[in-house]
XYZ file of C-alpha atoms in Angstrom:
187
model
C -116.376 46.475 12.138
C -116.700 47.404 16.122
C -114.834 46.292 18.980
C -113.960 42.781 20.539
C -114.935 39.872 19.055
C -118.216 38.468 20.116
C -119.236 34.956 20.341
C -122.309 34.008 18.491
C -124.493 34.121 21.589
C -123.545 37.567 22.584
C -124.429 38.399 19.045
C -127.630 37.123 18.945
C -128.442 38.751 21.844
C -127.637 41.938 20.347
C -129.501 40.959 17.532
C -132.950 39.744 18.817
C -132.451 42.941 21.003
C -133.046 45.334 17.857
C -135.190 42.507 15.958
C -137.909 43.329 18.088
C -140.399 41.276 15.970
C -138.283 38.582 15.443
C -138.690 38.802 11.686
C -135.009 37.584 10.692
C -133.941 41.367 9.569
C -133.825 44.557 10.730
C -136.559 46.864 8.927
C -136.005 50.823 8.426
C -137.183 51.299 12.477
C -135.477 48.634 14.214
C -132.209 49.685 11.790
C -132.879 53.623 12.853
C -132.617 52.133 16.912
C -129.602 50.233 16.449
C -127.867 52.880 14.887
C -128.769 55.793 17.308
C -127.356 53.441 20.104
C -123.996 52.929 17.972
C -123.767 56.322 17.820
C -124.650 56.660 21.496
C -122.012 53.995 22.301
C -119.107 55.349 20.264
C -119.651 59.048 21.784
C -120.834 60.400 17.649
C -122.898 63.424 18.139
C -124.891 63.713 14.267
C -128.644 64.776 13.938
C -130.477 61.322 14.138
C -133.541 63.351 12.527
C -131.613 63.466 9.563
C -132.997 60.736 6.963
C -129.274 60.959 4.929
C -127.465 59.198 7.896
C -129.875 56.045 8.110
C -130.222 55.846 4.320
C -126.260 55.981 4.270
C -126.303 53.128 6.741
C -128.470 50.865 4.346
C -126.633 51.467 1.507
C -123.723 50.022 3.242
C -124.871 47.403 5.063
C -128.057 46.378 2.979
C -125.720 44.220 0.772
C -128.061 42.855 -1.658
C -130.303 46.153 -1.577
C -133.779 44.310 -0.714
C -134.576 47.546 2.197
C -134.203 45.554 5.055
C -130.574 44.673 7.394
C -130.315 40.843 7.568
C -128.490 39.061 10.095
C -125.834 38.114 7.873
C -125.224 41.553 6.821
C -125.472 42.747 10.384
C -122.752 40.363 11.538
C -120.494 41.584 8.874
C -120.409 45.065 11.012
C -119.151 43.203 14.291
C -116.173 41.105 14.799
C -117.838 37.645 15.235
C -116.488 34.519 16.247
C -115.549 32.978 12.009
C -117.722 29.746 13.265
C -120.755 31.761 13.691
C -120.077 33.872 10.022
C -119.527 30.509 8.612
C -123.205 28.947 9.465
C -124.751 32.195 8.259
C -123.444 31.315 4.908
C -126.242 28.511 4.604
C -129.451 31.065 5.319
C -130.405 31.697 2.044
C -130.654 27.727 1.125
C -133.428 27.213 3.867
C -137.191 28.706 3.596
C -138.297 29.961 7.213
C -141.544 28.565 6.058
C -140.316 25.062 5.614
C -138.137 25.003 9.065
C -141.522 25.920 10.788
C -143.220 23.090 9.040
C -140.288 20.138 9.519
C -139.575 21.777 13.432
C -142.334 19.968 15.011
C -140.988 16.992 14.153
C -137.406 17.404 15.782
C -139.063 19.880 18.494
C -137.802 18.878 21.911
C -139.148 21.883 24.254
C -138.012 24.266 21.752
C -134.958 22.763 21.153
C -133.450 20.528 18.818
C -130.917 17.931 19.816
C -127.380 17.490 18.309
C -128.359 14.060 17.202
C -131.611 15.178 14.904
C -130.055 18.145 13.535
C -128.254 16.686 10.702
C -131.821 14.969 9.938
C -133.361 18.249 10.263
C -130.805 19.937 7.858
C -131.056 16.573 5.323
C -135.266 17.338 5.331
C -134.800 21.598 4.422
C -132.095 20.299 1.892
C -134.782 18.029 0.207
C -138.091 20.446 0.588
C -136.136 23.437 -1.026
C -134.552 21.486 -3.729
C -130.653 21.768 -2.363
C -128.854 18.621 -3.430
C -126.605 18.373 -0.280
C -124.560 15.585 -0.425
C -124.151 13.703 3.450
C -121.251 15.002 3.974
C -122.151 18.851 3.354
C -125.425 18.194 5.777
C -122.563 16.690 8.088
C -120.497 20.057 7.788
C -123.337 22.491 8.216
C -124.825 20.452 11.536
C -121.031 20.108 12.768
C -120.579 23.818 12.315
C -123.886 24.279 13.910
C -123.371 21.969 16.713
C -119.674 23.210 17.817
C -121.165 26.869 17.390
C -123.802 25.890 20.325
C -120.522 23.922 22.299
C -122.300 20.580 21.680
C -125.494 21.296 23.591
C -129.112 21.197 22.510
C -129.737 24.078 19.726
C -132.519 26.583 20.852
C -135.253 27.181 17.835
C -134.949 31.168 17.492
C -131.433 31.105 17.325
C -131.495 27.983 14.718
C -134.129 29.507 12.479
C -131.992 32.972 12.604
C -129.130 31.475 11.563
C -130.111 28.919 8.745
C -133.501 30.146 7.314
C -134.245 33.119 5.455
C -137.888 34.955 5.301
C -136.104 38.370 4.351
C -138.003 40.138 1.735
C -136.357 40.064 -2.076
C -135.695 43.079 -4.465
C -138.187 44.173 -6.111
C -140.967 42.563 -4.005
C -144.048 44.588 -2.219
C -142.287 44.885 1.313
C -138.930 45.956 0.089
C -140.890 48.751 -2.413
C -142.791 49.584 1.073
C -139.729 49.740 2.972
C -137.682 51.724 -0.006
C -140.680 54.187 0.224
C -140.413 54.892 3.653
C -136.735 56.022 3.548
C -137.432 58.100 0.486
C -140.294 60.073 1.940
C -138.924 63.099 3.471
C -140.222 63.561 6.846
C -143.048 66.232 7.309
C -141.735 69.447 8.016
C-alpha cells in the first residue's frame, strides 16, 4: 500500500479524479494515467510507453481479471480507513441500474439522509434478491452513516461504494479492454 492512511473522502476524491467518466472503474487509459502519476510522485523512472508496465499493474491489481480496476481493487492499493473497505464489501450485491431506479424515491437534492439509507439498502436487497436480514441492513447502513460522519450521503459517493457496473469476465467490454492491452502499439 502507499503512504499514510487516507480518509474515505480523500480516497473518493482521488478515485473521482482518475475515473473521469464516473463509470465506477478505471479502464485502461484511466489506469495508465493513475500509474503515471503514482510513478512520478514516487520518483520512479520508467518508460511509460512500454505496455508491459501497465499489463503488470493490471495483473497485480485487477484481482478478478475483468479488464478494469474497480474501486475496491484500488482501495487495496491505498491504506484507506477500515470502515471504508468494510463498506466496499457490499458493492457486488447491488446493481447500479437498480440503484439509479430507486434513487429518485429517496433523493434529497443529490443526497440521502441517514434516516432513509436503511430503506434504500433494504429496497436494493429486495430488488437484487439478496436475503439481507434487518440486522444486516442496519449494519451496512450504520457503517455508511458512520463513514460519512452522520451527515447526508452524496449520491455519487454512495453509488460508487455500494453498487457495481463493472464488466464481468468474458463480457464484450472485458474482451475489448483485454484486446486493447494485448495489441502492441504501432512502431
